[in-house]
PDB file of C-alpha atoms in Angstrom:
ATOM      1  CA  MET A1441       7.261   7.583  12.676  1.00  0.00           C
ATOM      2  CA  ALA A1442       4.950   4.864  13.884  1.00  0.00           C
ATOM      3  CA  SER A1443       6.714   1.576  13.707  1.00  0.00           C
ATOM      4  CA  ILE A1444       6.658  -2.062  14.582  1.00  0.00           C
ATOM      5  CA  ALA A1445       9.124  -2.874  17.352  1.00  0.00           C
ATOM      6  CA  ARG A1446      11.298  -6.022  17.237  1.00  0.00           C
ATOM      7  CA  GLU A1447      10.057  -7.215  20.609  1.00  0.00           C
ATOM      8  CA  SER A1448       6.450  -7.097  19.425  1.00  0.00           C
ATOM      9  CA  LEU A1449       6.986  -9.670  16.684  1.00  0.00           C
ATOM     10  CA  LEU A1450       6.160 -13.348  17.295  1.00  0.00           C
ATOM     11  CA  SER A1451       8.876 -16.001  17.186  1.00  0.00           C
ATOM     12  CA  LEU A1452       8.595 -18.346  14.262  1.00  0.00           C
ATOM     13  CA  GLU A1453       7.067 -21.047  16.443  1.00  0.00           C
ATOM     14  CA  ALA A1454       4.549 -18.737  18.043  1.00  0.00           C
ATOM     15  CA  TYR A1455       3.624 -17.351  14.684  1.00  0.00           C
ATOM     16  CA  ALA A1456       3.111 -20.835  13.195  1.00  0.00           C
ATOM     17  CA  ARG A1457       0.533 -21.445  16.044  1.00  0.00           C
ATOM     18  CA  THR A1458      -1.524 -18.320  15.276  1.00  0.00           C
ATOM     19  CA  ARG A1459      -0.830 -17.885  11.529  1.00  0.00           C
ATOM     20  CA  ASN A1460      -4.225 -19.178  10.271  1.00  0.00           C
ATOM     21  CA  GLU A1461      -6.268 -16.950  12.608  1.00  0.00           C
ATOM     22  CA  PHE A1462      -4.123 -13.956  11.943  1.00  0.00           C
ATOM     23  CA  ARG A1463      -4.260 -14.375   8.173  1.00  0.00           C
ATOM     24  CA  THR A1464      -8.127 -14.674   8.341  1.00  0.00           C
ATOM     25  CA  ALA A1465      -8.252 -11.450  10.352  1.00  0.00           C
ATOM     26  CA  VAL A1466      -5.872  -9.646   8.026  1.00  0.00           C
ATOM     27  CA  LEU A1467      -7.800 -10.638   4.935  1.00  0.00           C
ATOM     28  CA  ALA A1468     -11.036  -9.323   6.481  1.00  0.00           C
ATOM     29  CA  HIS A1469      -9.274  -6.181   7.515  1.00  0.00           C
ATOM     30  CA  LYS A1470      -7.947  -5.552   3.984  1.00  0.00           C
ATOM     31  CA  LYS A1471     -11.500  -5.657   2.583  1.00  0.00           C
ATOM     32  CA  ASN A1472     -12.064  -2.231   3.986  1.00  0.00           C
ATOM     33  CA  ARG A1473      -8.605  -0.972   2.839  1.00  0.00           C
ATOM     34  CA  SER A1474      -8.627  -2.012  -0.859  1.00  0.00           C
ATOM     35  CA  LEU A1475      -9.806  -0.117  -3.839  1.00  0.00           C
ATOM     36  CA  GLN A1476     -10.041  -1.024  -7.444  1.00  0.00           C
ATOM     37  CA  LEU A1477      -9.229   1.993  -9.793  1.00  0.00           C
ATOM     38  CA  GLY A1478     -10.342   0.917 -13.250  1.00  0.00           C
ATOM     39  CA  GLU A1479      -9.912  -2.602 -14.532  1.00  0.00           C
ATOM     40  CA  HIS A1480      -6.215  -3.034 -13.835  1.00  0.00           C
ATOM     41  CA  VAL A1481      -5.089  -1.097 -10.792  1.00  0.00           C
ATOM     42  CA  THR A1482      -5.629  -2.004  -7.172  1.00  0.00           C
ATOM     43  CA  LEU A1483      -4.589   0.059  -4.172  1.00  0.00           C
ATOM     44  CA  ILE A1484      -4.254  -1.619  -0.832  1.00  0.00           C
ATOM     45  CA  PHE A1485      -3.839   0.964   1.942  1.00  0.00           C
ATOM     46  CA  GLU A1486      -1.362  -0.307   4.432  1.00  0.00           C
ATOM     47  CA  ASP A1487      -1.431   0.036   8.223  1.00  0.00           C
ATOM     48  CA  GLU A1488       0.300  -1.492  11.271  1.00  0.00           C
ATOM     49  CA  MET A1489      -1.720  -4.705  10.966  1.00  0.00           C
ATOM     50  CA  THR A1490      -1.096  -5.323   7.211  1.00  0.00           C
ATOM     51  CA  ILE A1491       2.600  -4.592   7.572  1.00  0.00           C
ATOM     52  CA  ARG A1492       2.949  -6.652  10.647  1.00  0.00           C
ATOM     53  CA  TYR A1493       1.444  -9.549   8.709  1.00  0.00           C
ATOM     54  CA  GLN A1494       3.864  -8.970   5.821  1.00  0.00           C
ATOM     55  CA  ILE A1495       6.886  -8.921   8.153  1.00  0.00           C
ATOM     56  CA  GLN A1496       5.797 -12.080   9.971  1.00  0.00           C
ATOM     57  CA  GLU A1497       5.204 -13.806   6.597  1.00  0.00           C
ATOM     58  CA  MET A1498       8.586 -12.861   5.261  1.00  0.00           C
ATOM     59  CA  LEU A1499      10.373 -13.970   8.419  1.00  0.00           C
ATOM     60  CA  ARG A1500       8.441 -17.303   8.112  1.00  0.00           C
ATOM     61  CA  ILE A1501       9.116 -17.837   4.446  1.00  0.00           C
ATOM     62  CA  GLU A1502      12.816 -17.010   4.798  1.00  0.00           C
ATOM     63  CA  LYS A1503      13.038 -18.859   8.128  1.00  0.00           C
ATOM     64  CA  THR A1504      14.723 -15.775   9.625  1.00  0.00           C
ATOM     65  CA  PHE A1505      15.325 -15.811  13.332  1.00  0.00           C
ATOM     66  CA  GLU A1506      18.646 -13.990  13.746  1.00  0.00           C
ATOM     67  CA  ASP A1507      18.532 -10.322  14.925  1.00  0.00           C
ATOM     68  CA  GLN A1508      20.139  -8.799  11.863  1.00  0.00           C
ATOM     69  CA  GLY A1509      17.677 -10.541   9.427  1.00  0.00           C
ATOM     70  CA  ILE A1510      14.652  -9.406  11.573  1.00  0.00           C
ATOM     71  CA  ARG A1511      16.097  -5.814  11.731  1.00  0.00           C
ATOM     72  CA  ASP A1512      16.474  -5.822   7.944  1.00  0.00           C
ATOM     73  CA  GLU A1513      12.741  -6.849   7.536  1.00  0.00           C
ATOM     74  CA  LEU A1514      11.799  -4.163  10.055  1.00  0.00           C
ATOM     75  CA  ASP A1515      13.829  -1.504   8.172  1.00  0.00           C
ATOM     76  CA  ALA A1516      12.369  -2.556   4.844  1.00  0.00           C
ATOM     77  CA  TYR A1517       8.698  -2.600   5.901  1.00  0.00           C
ATOM     78  CA  ASN A1518       8.293  -0.071   8.694  1.00  0.00           C
ATOM     79  CA  PRO A1519       8.368   2.913   6.318  1.00  0.00           C
ATOM     80  CA  LEU A1520       5.078   1.548   4.881  1.00  0.00           C
ATOM     81  CA  VAL A1521       3.186   2.144   8.151  1.00  0.00           C
ATOM     82  CA  PRO A1522       1.351   5.472   8.111  1.00  0.00           C
ATOM     83  CA  ASP A1523       2.656   7.919  10.691  1.00  0.00           C
ATOM     84  CA  GLY A1524      -0.412  10.049  11.494  1.00  0.00           C
ATOM     85  CA  SER A1525      -0.278  12.668   8.725  1.00  0.00           C
ATOM     86  CA  ASN A1526      -0.466  10.366   5.668  1.00  0.00           C
ATOM     87  CA  LEU A1527      -1.974   7.339   3.939  1.00  0.00           C
ATOM     88  CA  LYS A1528       0.352   4.701   2.462  1.00  0.00           C
ATOM     89  CA  ALA A1529      -0.665   2.211  -0.224  1.00  0.00           C
ATOM     90  CA  THR A1530       0.675  -0.617  -2.263  1.00  0.00           C
ATOM     91  CA  MET A1531      -0.385  -0.144  -5.873  1.00  0.00           C
ATOM     92  CA  MET A1532      -0.663  -3.225  -8.058  1.00  0.00           C
ATOM     93  CA  ILE A1533      -0.997  -3.113 -11.814  1.00  0.00           C
ATOM     94  CA  GLU A1534      -2.687  -6.360 -12.809  1.00  0.00           C
ATOM     95  CA  PHE A1535      -2.922  -8.006 -16.172  1.00  0.00           C
ATOM     96  CA  GLU A1536      -3.447 -11.772 -16.139  1.00  0.00           C
ATOM     97  CA  ASP A1537      -1.832 -12.431 -19.543  1.00  0.00           C
ATOM     98  CA  PRO A1538       1.983 -12.083 -19.349  1.00  0.00           C
ATOM     99  CA  ILE A1539       2.283 -10.798 -22.907  1.00  0.00           C
ATOM    100  CA  GLU A1540      -0.357  -8.118 -22.420  1.00  0.00           C
ATOM    101  CA  ARG A1541       1.235  -7.239 -18.936  1.00  0.00           C
ATOM    102  CA  ALA A1542       4.605  -6.696 -20.596  1.00  0.00           C
ATOM    103  CA  ARG A1543       3.103  -4.458 -23.292  1.00  0.00           C
ATOM    104  CA  GLU A1544       0.902  -2.456 -20.862  1.00  0.00           C
ATOM    105  CA  LEU A1545       3.779  -1.803 -18.417  1.00  0.00           C
ATOM    106  CA  VAL A1546       5.608  -0.073 -21.237  1.00  0.00           C
ATOM    107  CA  ARG A1547       2.454   2.007 -22.017  1.00  0.00           C
ATOM    108  CA  LEU A1548       1.906   2.861 -18.349  1.00  0.00           C
ATOM    109  CA  LYS A1549       5.388   4.074 -17.660  1.00  0.00           C
ATOM    110  CA  GLY A1550       5.112   6.853 -15.046  1.00  0.00           C
ATOM    111  CA  ILE A1551       1.656   5.865 -13.825  1.00  0.00           C
ATOM    112  CA  GLU A1552       2.829   5.648 -10.228  1.00  0.00           C
ATOM    113  CA  ARG A1553       3.477   9.436 -10.295  1.00  0.00           C
ATOM    114  CA  ARG A1554      -0.072  10.213 -11.650  1.00  0.00           C
ATOM    115  CA  VAL A1555      -2.164   8.798  -8.775  1.00  0.00           C
ATOM    116  CA  TYR A1556      -3.919  11.369  -6.652  1.00  0.00           C
ATOM    117  CA  LEU A1557      -6.324  11.930  -3.736  1.00  0.00           C
ATOM    118  CA  GLN A1558      -8.620  14.971  -3.374  1.00  0.00           C
ATOM    119  CA  LEU A1559     -10.745  16.024  -0.445  1.00  0.00           C
ATOM    120  CA  ALA A1560     -13.747  18.140  -1.184  1.00  0.00           C
ATOM    121  CA  GLY A1561     -12.690  21.748  -0.819  1.00  0.00           C
ATOM    122  CA  HIS A1562      -8.965  21.088  -1.054  1.00  0.00           C
ATOM    123  CA  ASP A1563      -6.317  20.889  -3.727  1.00  0.00           C
ATOM    124  CA  ARG A1564      -5.413  17.511  -5.133  1.00  0.00           C
ATOM    125  CA  VAL A1565      -2.678  15.566  -3.260  1.00  0.00           C
ATOM    126  CA  ASP A1566      -0.414  13.753  -5.696  1.00  0.00           C
ATOM    127  CA  ALA A1567       1.055  10.473  -4.477  1.00  0.00           C
ATOM    128  CA  ILE A1568       4.797  10.276  -3.610  1.00  0.00           C
ATOM    129  CA  ALA A1569       5.917   7.037  -5.256  1.00  0.00           C
ATOM    130  CA  ASP A1570       8.629   4.514  -4.388  1.00  0.00           C
ATOM    131  CA  GLU A1571      10.643   6.489  -1.854  1.00  0.00           C
ATOM    132  CA  ASP A1572      12.740   3.458  -0.931  1.00  0.00           C
ATOM    133  CA  GLN A1573      13.900   2.577  -4.473  1.00  0.00           C
ATOM    134  CA  GLU A1574      13.138   3.244  -8.151  1.00  0.00           C
ATOM    135  CA  ARG A1575      10.754   0.682  -9.619  1.00  0.00           C
ATOM    136  CA  GLU A1576      10.651   2.122 -13.085  1.00  0.00           C
ATOM    137  CA  ASN A1577      13.366   1.834 -15.746  1.00  0.00           C
ATOM    138  CA  GLU A1578      13.817   3.669 -19.075  1.00  0.00           C
ATOM    139  CA  GLU A1579      11.496   1.230 -20.851  1.00  0.00           C
ATOM    140  CA  LYS A1580       8.697   0.305 -18.410  1.00  0.00           C
ATOM    141  CA  THR A1581       7.185   0.601 -14.963  1.00  0.00           C
ATOM    142  CA  SER A1582       6.877  -2.065 -12.393  1.00  0.00           C
ATOM    143  CA  SER A1583       3.664  -3.947 -11.642  1.00  0.00           C
ATOM    144  CA  VAL A1584       4.042  -3.006  -7.909  1.00  0.00           C
ATOM    145  CA  HIS A1585       4.657   0.445  -6.374  1.00  0.00           C
ATOM    146  CA  PHE A1586       4.513   2.013  -2.897  1.00  0.00           C
ATOM    147  CA  LEU A1587       2.660   5.317  -2.548  1.00  0.00           C
ATOM    148  CA  ARG A1588       2.331   7.928   0.207  1.00  0.00           C
ATOM    149  CA  PHE A1589      -0.357  10.645   0.300  1.00  0.00           C
ATOM    150  CA  GLU A1590       0.753  13.399   2.649  1.00  0.00           C
ATOM    151  CA  LEU A1591      -2.107  15.461   4.083  1.00  0.00           C
ATOM    152  CA  THR A1592      -2.231  18.771   5.897  1.00  0.00           C
ATOM    153  CA  PRO A1593      -3.828  18.935   9.363  1.00  0.00           C
ATOM    154  CA  ALA A1594      -6.876  20.608   7.820  1.00  0.00           C
ATOM    155  CA  MET A1595      -7.250  17.798   5.281  1.00  0.00           C
ATOM    156  CA  VAL A1596      -6.883  15.143   7.941  1.00  0.00           C
ATOM    157  CA  GLU A1597      -9.748  16.859   9.931  1.00  0.00           C
ATOM    158  CA  ARG A1598     -11.953  16.924   6.796  1.00  0.00           C
ATOM    159  CA  PHE A1599     -11.077  13.339   6.051  1.00  0.00           C
ATOM    160  CA  ARG A1600     -12.129  12.319   9.600  1.00  0.00           C
ATOM    161  CA  SER A1601     -15.450  14.254   9.299  1.00  0.00           C
ATOM    162  CA  ASN A1602     -16.387  12.165   6.220  1.00  0.00           C
ATOM    163  CA  ALA A1603     -15.911  14.945   3.619  1.00  0.00           C
ATOM    164  CA  PRO A1604     -15.970  13.251   0.185  1.00  0.00           C
ATOM    165  CA  VAL A1605     -12.583  11.994  -0.946  1.00  0.00           C
ATOM    166  CA  ALA A1606     -11.889  11.403  -4.636  1.00  0.00           C
ATOM    167  CA  LEU A1607      -9.180   9.078  -5.795  1.00  0.00           C
ATOM    168  CA  GLY A1608      -7.843   8.782  -9.296  1.00  0.00           C
ATOM    169  CA  ILE A1609      -5.144   8.328 -11.899  1.00  0.00           C
ATOM    170  CA  ASP A1610      -4.618  10.762 -14.724  1.00  0.00           C
ATOM    171  CA  HIS A1611      -2.071   8.946 -16.914  1.00  0.00           C
ATOM    172  CA  PRO A1612      -2.473   9.500 -20.630  1.00  0.00           C
ATOM    173  CA  ASN A1613      -2.998   5.738 -21.037  1.00  0.00           C
ATOM    174  CA  TYR A1614      -4.986   5.071 -17.859  1.00  0.00           C
ATOM    175  CA  ASN A1615      -7.464   7.794 -16.776  1.00  0.00           C
ATOM    176  CA  VAL A1616      -9.839   6.922 -13.981  1.00  0.00           C
ATOM    177  CA  ARG A1617     -11.453   8.788 -11.104  1.00  0.00           C
ATOM    178  CA  LEU A1618     -13.496   7.448  -8.199  1.00  0.00           C
ATOM    179  CA  ALA A1619     -15.642  10.367  -7.150  1.00  0.00           C
ATOM    180  CA  ALA A1620     -15.858   9.348  -3.439  1.00  0.00           C
ATOM    181  CA  LEU A1621     -14.286   6.614  -1.350  1.00  0.00           C
ATOM    182  CA  PRO A1622     -16.852   4.192  -0.109  1.00  0.00           C
ATOM    183  CA  LEU A1623     -17.798   5.144   3.540  1.00  0.00           C
ATOM    184  CA  ASN A1624     -16.519   1.869   4.948  1.00  0.00           C
ATOM    185  CA  VAL A1625     -13.089   2.445   3.326  1.00  0.00           C
ATOM    186  CA  GLN A1626     -12.964   6.068   4.402  1.00  0.00           C
ATOM    187  CA  ALA A1627     -13.899   5.053   8.055  1.00  0.00           C
ATOM    188  CA  ALA A1628     -11.068   2.448   8.056  1.00  0.00           C
ATOM    189  CA  LEU A1629      -8.501   4.837   6.575  1.00  0.00           C
ATOM    190  CA  ALA A1630      -9.434   7.617   9.019  1.00  0.00           C
ATOM    191  CA  ARG A1631      -7.942   5.517  11.757  1.00  0.00           C
ATOM    192  CA  ASP A1632      -4.527   5.872  10.185  1.00  0.00           C
ATOM    193  CA  PHE A1633      -4.488   9.508  11.288  1.00  0.00           C
ATOM    194  CA  SER A1634      -4.517   8.786  14.999  1.00  0.00           C
TER     195      SER A1634
END
C-alpha cells in the first residue's frame, strides 16, 4: 500500500513556516477532487497530498511531536491513501440546520453502502464503507464516512482512457446519479492509479 513515511513529515516548526502555502495548494488541489452528489452529499477523493495535509494539521492541532503520537496519526490516515487499484473518498452528509441534520441522518441510515461508481461498459462498483470502524449505529448514520472503490485492471485502463464514469447513490431516501465525472475530476483521479 502507498503510504506516507514518518521521515517525510515536517516538524511542527517547519510546518508552521510553510502551512499557509501548503494549505492554499491543497485547497486548489481539492477543487479537482470534489464532487457534489445532490444537495446534501459531497465526496472528496483523497490522495497522498490531501492525507499528508490532514496528518500535518492533526499533528499541529494536537501539538504532537513524540514518535508514538506521530505513528498513531500515520496508522489512522495512511489507509486513506489510494494504493493503485482504487479510489478513496471522504463522504460528507451536509445539512446546515442541526435539527434537520439529526432527522435526516436517521432517514439516511445505510447510505454509505449505497454509493457506487460505474465505468461505461463495466458493472457497477459499490463503495466499501468505513473499513476502519463502524460509523453507523442502530438509529442513524454518521455525517462522515470513508469509502473505497476497488477497480479491476481493465476498469483502471478504461478510467485512464477517459471512458465515461458515472457516480451515484441509490438509497431509498436519497437517489442521485451523475452520468459522467467532469473531465478535470476524472483526469485528477486517474493519477491515483499510478
